[in-house]
mmCIF file of C-alpha atoms in Angstrom:
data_model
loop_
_atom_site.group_PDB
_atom_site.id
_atom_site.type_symbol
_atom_site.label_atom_id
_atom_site.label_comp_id
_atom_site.label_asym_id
_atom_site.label_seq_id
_atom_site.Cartn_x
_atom_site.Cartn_y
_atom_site.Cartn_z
ATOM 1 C CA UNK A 1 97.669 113.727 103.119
ATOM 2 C CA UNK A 2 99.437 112.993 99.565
ATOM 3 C CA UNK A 3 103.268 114.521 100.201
ATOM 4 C CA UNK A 4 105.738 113.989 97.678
ATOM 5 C CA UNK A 5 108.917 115.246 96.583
ATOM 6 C CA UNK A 6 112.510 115.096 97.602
ATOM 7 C CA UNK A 7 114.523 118.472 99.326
ATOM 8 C CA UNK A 8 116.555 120.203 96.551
ATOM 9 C CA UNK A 9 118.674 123.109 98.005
ATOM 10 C CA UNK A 10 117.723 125.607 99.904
ATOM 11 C CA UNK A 11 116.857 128.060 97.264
ATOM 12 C CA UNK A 12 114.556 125.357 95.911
ATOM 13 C CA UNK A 13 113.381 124.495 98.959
ATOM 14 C CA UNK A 14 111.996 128.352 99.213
ATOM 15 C CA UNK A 15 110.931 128.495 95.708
ATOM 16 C CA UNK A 16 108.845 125.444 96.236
ATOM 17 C CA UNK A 17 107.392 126.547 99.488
ATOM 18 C CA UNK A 18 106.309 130.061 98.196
ATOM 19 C CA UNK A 19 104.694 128.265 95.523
ATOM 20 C CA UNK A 20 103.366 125.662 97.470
ATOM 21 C CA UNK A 21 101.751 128.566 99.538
ATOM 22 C CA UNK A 22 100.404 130.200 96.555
ATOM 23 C CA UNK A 23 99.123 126.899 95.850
ATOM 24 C CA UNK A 24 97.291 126.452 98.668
ATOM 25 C CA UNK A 25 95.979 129.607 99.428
ATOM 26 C CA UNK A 26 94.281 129.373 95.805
ATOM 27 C CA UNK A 27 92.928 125.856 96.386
ATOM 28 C CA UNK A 28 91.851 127.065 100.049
ATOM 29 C CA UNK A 29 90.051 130.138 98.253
ATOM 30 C CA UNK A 30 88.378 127.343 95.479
ATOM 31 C CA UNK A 31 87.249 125.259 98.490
ATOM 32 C CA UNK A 32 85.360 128.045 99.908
ATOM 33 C CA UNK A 33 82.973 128.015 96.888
ATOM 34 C CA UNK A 34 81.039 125.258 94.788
ATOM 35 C CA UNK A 35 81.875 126.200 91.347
ATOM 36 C CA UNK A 36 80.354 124.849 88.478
ATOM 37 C CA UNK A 37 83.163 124.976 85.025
ATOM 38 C CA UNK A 38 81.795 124.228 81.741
ATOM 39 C CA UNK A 39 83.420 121.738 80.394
ATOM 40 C CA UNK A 40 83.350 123.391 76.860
ATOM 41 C CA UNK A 41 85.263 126.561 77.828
ATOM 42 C CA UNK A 42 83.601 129.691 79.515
ATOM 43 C CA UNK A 43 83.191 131.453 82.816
ATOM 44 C CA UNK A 44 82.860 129.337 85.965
ATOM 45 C CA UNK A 45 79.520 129.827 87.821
ATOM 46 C CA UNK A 46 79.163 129.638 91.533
ATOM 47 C CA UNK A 47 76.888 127.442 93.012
ATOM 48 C CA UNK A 48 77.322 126.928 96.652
ATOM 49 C CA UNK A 49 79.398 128.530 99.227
ATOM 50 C CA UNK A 50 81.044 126.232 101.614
ATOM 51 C CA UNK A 51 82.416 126.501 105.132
ATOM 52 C CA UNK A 52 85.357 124.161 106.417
ATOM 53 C CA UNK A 53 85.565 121.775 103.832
ATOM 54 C CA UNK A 54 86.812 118.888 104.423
ATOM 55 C CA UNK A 55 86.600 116.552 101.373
ATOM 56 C CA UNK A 56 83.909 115.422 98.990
ATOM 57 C CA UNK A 57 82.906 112.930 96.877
ATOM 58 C CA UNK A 58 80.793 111.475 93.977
ATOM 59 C CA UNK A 59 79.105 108.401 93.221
ATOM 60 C CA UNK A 60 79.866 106.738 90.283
ATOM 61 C CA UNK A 61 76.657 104.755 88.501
ATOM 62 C CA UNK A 62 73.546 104.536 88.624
ATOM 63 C CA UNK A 63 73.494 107.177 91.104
ATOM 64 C CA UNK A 64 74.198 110.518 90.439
ATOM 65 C CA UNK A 65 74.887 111.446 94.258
ATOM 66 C CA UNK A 66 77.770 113.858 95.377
ATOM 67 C CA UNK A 67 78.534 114.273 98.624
ATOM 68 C CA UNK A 68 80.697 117.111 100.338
ATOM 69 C CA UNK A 69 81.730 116.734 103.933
ATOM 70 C CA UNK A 70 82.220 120.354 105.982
ATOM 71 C CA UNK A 71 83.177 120.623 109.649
ATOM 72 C CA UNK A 72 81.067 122.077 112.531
ATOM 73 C CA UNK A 73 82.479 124.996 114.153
ATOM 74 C CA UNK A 74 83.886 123.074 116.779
ATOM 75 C CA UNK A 75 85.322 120.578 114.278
ATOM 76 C CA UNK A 76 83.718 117.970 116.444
ATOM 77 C CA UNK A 77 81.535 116.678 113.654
ATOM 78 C CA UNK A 78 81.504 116.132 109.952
ATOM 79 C CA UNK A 79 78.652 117.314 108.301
ATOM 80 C CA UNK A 80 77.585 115.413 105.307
ATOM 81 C CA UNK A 81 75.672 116.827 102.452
ATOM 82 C CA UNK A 82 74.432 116.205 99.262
ATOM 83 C CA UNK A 83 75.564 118.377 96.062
ATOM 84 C CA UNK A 84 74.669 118.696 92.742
ATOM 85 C CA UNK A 85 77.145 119.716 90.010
ATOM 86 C CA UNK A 86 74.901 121.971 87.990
ATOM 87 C CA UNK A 87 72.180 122.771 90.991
ATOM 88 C CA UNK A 88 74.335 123.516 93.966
ATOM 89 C CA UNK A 89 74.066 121.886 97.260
ATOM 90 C CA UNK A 90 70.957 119.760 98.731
ATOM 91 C CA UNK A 91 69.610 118.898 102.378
ATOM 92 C CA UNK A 92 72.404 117.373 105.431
ATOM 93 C CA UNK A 93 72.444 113.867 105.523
ATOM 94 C CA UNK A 94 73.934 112.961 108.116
ATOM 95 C CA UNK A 95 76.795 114.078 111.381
ATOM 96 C CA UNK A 96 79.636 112.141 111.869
ATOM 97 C CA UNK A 97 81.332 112.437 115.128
ATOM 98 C CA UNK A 98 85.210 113.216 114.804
ATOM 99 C CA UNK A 99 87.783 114.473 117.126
ATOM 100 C CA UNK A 100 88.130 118.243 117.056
ATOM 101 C CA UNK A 101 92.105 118.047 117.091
ATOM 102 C CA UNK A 102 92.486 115.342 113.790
ATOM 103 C CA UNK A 103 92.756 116.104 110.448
ATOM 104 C CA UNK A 104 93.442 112.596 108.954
ATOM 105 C CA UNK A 105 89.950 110.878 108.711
ATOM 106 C CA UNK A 106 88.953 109.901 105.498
ATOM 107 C CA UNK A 107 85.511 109.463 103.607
ATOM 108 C CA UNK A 108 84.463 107.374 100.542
ATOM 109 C CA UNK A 109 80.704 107.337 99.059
ATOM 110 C CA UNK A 110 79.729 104.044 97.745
ATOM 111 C CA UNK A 111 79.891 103.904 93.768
ATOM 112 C CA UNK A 112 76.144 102.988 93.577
ATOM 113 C CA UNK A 113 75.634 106.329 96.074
ATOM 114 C CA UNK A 114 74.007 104.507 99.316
ATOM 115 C CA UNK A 115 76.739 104.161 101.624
ATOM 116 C CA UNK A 116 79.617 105.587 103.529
ATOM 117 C CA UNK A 117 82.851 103.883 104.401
ATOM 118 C CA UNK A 118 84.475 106.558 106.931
ATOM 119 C CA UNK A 119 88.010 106.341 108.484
ATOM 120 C CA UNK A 120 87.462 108.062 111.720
ATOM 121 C CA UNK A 121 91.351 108.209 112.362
ATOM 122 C CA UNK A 122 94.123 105.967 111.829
ATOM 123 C CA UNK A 123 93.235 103.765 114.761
ATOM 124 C CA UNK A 124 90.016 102.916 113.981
ATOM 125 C CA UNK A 125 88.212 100.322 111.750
ATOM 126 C CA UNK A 126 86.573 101.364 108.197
ATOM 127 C CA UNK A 127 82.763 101.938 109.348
ATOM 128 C CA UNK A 128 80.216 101.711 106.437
ATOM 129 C CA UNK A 129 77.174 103.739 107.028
ATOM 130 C CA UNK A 130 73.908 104.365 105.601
ATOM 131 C CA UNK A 131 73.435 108.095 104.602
ATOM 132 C CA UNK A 132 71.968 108.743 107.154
ATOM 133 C CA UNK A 133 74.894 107.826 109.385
ATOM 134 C CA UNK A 134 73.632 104.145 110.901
ATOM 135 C CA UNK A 135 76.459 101.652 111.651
ATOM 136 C CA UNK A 136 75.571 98.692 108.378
ATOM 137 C CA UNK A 137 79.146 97.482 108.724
ATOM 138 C CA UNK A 138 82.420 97.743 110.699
ATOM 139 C CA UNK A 139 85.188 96.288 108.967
ATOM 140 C CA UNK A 140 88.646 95.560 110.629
ATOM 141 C CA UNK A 141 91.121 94.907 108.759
ATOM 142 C CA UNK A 142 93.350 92.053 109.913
ATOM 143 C CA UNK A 143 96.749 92.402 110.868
ATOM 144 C CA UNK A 144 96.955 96.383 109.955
ATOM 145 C CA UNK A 145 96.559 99.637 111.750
ATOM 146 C CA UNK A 146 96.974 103.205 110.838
ATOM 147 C CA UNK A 147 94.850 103.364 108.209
ATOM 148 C CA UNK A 148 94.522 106.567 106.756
ATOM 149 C CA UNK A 149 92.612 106.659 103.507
ATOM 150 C CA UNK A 150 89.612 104.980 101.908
ATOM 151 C CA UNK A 151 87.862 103.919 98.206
ATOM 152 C CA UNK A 152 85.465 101.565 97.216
ATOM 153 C CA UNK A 153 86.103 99.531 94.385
ATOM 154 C CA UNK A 154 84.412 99.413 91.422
ATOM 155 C CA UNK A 155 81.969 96.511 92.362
ATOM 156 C CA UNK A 156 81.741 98.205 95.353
ATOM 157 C CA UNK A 157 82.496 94.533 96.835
ATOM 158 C CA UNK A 158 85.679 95.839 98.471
ATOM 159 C CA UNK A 159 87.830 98.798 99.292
ATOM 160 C CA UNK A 160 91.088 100.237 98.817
ATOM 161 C CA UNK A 161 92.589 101.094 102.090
ATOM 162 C CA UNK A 162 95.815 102.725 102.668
ATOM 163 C CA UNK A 163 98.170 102.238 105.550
ATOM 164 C CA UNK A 164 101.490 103.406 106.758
ATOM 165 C CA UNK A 165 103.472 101.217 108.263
ATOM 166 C CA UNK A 166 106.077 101.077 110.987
ATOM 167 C CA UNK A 167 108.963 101.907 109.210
ATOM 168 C CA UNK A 168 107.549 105.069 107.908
ATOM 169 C CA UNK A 169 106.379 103.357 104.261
ATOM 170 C CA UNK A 170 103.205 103.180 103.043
ATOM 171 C CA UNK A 171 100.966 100.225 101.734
ATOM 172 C CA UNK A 172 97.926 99.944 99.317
ATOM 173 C CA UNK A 173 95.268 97.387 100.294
ATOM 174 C CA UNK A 174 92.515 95.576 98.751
ATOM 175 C CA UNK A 175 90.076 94.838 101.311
ATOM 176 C CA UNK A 176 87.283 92.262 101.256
ATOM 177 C CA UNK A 177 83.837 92.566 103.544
ATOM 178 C CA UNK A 178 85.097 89.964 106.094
ATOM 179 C CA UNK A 179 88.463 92.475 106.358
ATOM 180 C CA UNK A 180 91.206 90.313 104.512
ATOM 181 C CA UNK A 181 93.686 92.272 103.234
ATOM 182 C CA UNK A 182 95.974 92.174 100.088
ATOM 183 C CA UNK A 183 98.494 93.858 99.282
ATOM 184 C CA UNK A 184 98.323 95.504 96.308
ATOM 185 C CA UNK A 185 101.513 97.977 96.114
ATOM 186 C CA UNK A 186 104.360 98.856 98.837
ATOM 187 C CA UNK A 187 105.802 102.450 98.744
ATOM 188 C CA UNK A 188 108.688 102.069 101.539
ATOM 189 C CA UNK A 189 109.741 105.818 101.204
ATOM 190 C CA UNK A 190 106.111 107.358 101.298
ATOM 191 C CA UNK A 191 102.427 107.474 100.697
ATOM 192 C CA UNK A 192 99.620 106.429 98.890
ATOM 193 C CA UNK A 193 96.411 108.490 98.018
ATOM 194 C CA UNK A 194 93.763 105.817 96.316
#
């Protein structure tokens, strides 16, 4: 979702893309496994196996909640469960539905670990849900579409939304409950990961 970088020449270009595929194919073989690093040095431990991940993500107080998101075999749902960091992964929370031909949704767990917001695709509103995948919220935000990724903020009051907009640029949002946006930082030439 994050691209950056300009075109060198074409010898770079290569370089670059052989990389990028070594790259990948190292963080695809990483995805396929929970691993558990000490942060002191050592061997990593495995944990969890995982099939068709397709993001995570962690709480941030009083909760100690992690959540990873894998899709079904027919990539027609995302299915949310919890994880531990030193236990390995806990029960399914929840399904959301998602359309087996997009990649671009986006997921955010709620800094005190009880909600969702979800991006279902870039037409779409931010939905928050409960865990266990009931509609609390739907929040559109005013005068903006192709949304693409989602964070709550610290308070967990509001969100950080990113859009792109129609000239190809991309825009950083701070987004209230009643779906008022700001705009926090403009990136005509590319994207924004929150």
């Amino acid at each position: 979702r994050c691209r950056a970088g300009r075109a060198g020449d074409g010898d770079r270009r290569r370089q670059r893309h052989l990389q990028g595929r070594r790259a990948e194919q190292h963080a695809q073989h990483a995805a396929e496994r929970g691993d558990h690093v000490p942060i002191a040095g050592g061997a990593s431990e495995n944990i969890f196996s995982i099939k068709n991940l397709n993001g995570w993500t962690c709480s941030r107080f009083s909760s100690d909640l992690c959540v990873i998101a894998e899709r079904s075999d027919d990539r027609k749902q995302a299915i949310i469960s919890s994880f531990d960091p030193l236990k390995g992964k806990g029960s399914e929370l929840t399904r959301i539905q998602i359309h087996p031909k997009l990649n671009d949704w986006s997921l955010a767990l709620s800094p005190d670990g009880t909600r969702l917001a979800v991006i279902r695709n870039v037409e779409s509103a931010v939905e928050i849900l409960s865990l266990h995948g009931d509609l609390k919220r739907e929040i559109k935000v005013r005068g903006w579409s192709n949304l693409s990724e989602v964070r709550w903020t610290a308070d967990w009051r509001g969100l950080f939304v990113t859009s792109v907009t129609p000239t190809g640029g991309a825009v950083l949002l701070h987004v209230n409950a009643q779906g008022e946006a700001q705009i926090l930082r403009e990136n005509p030439g590319g994207g924004y990961c929150p």
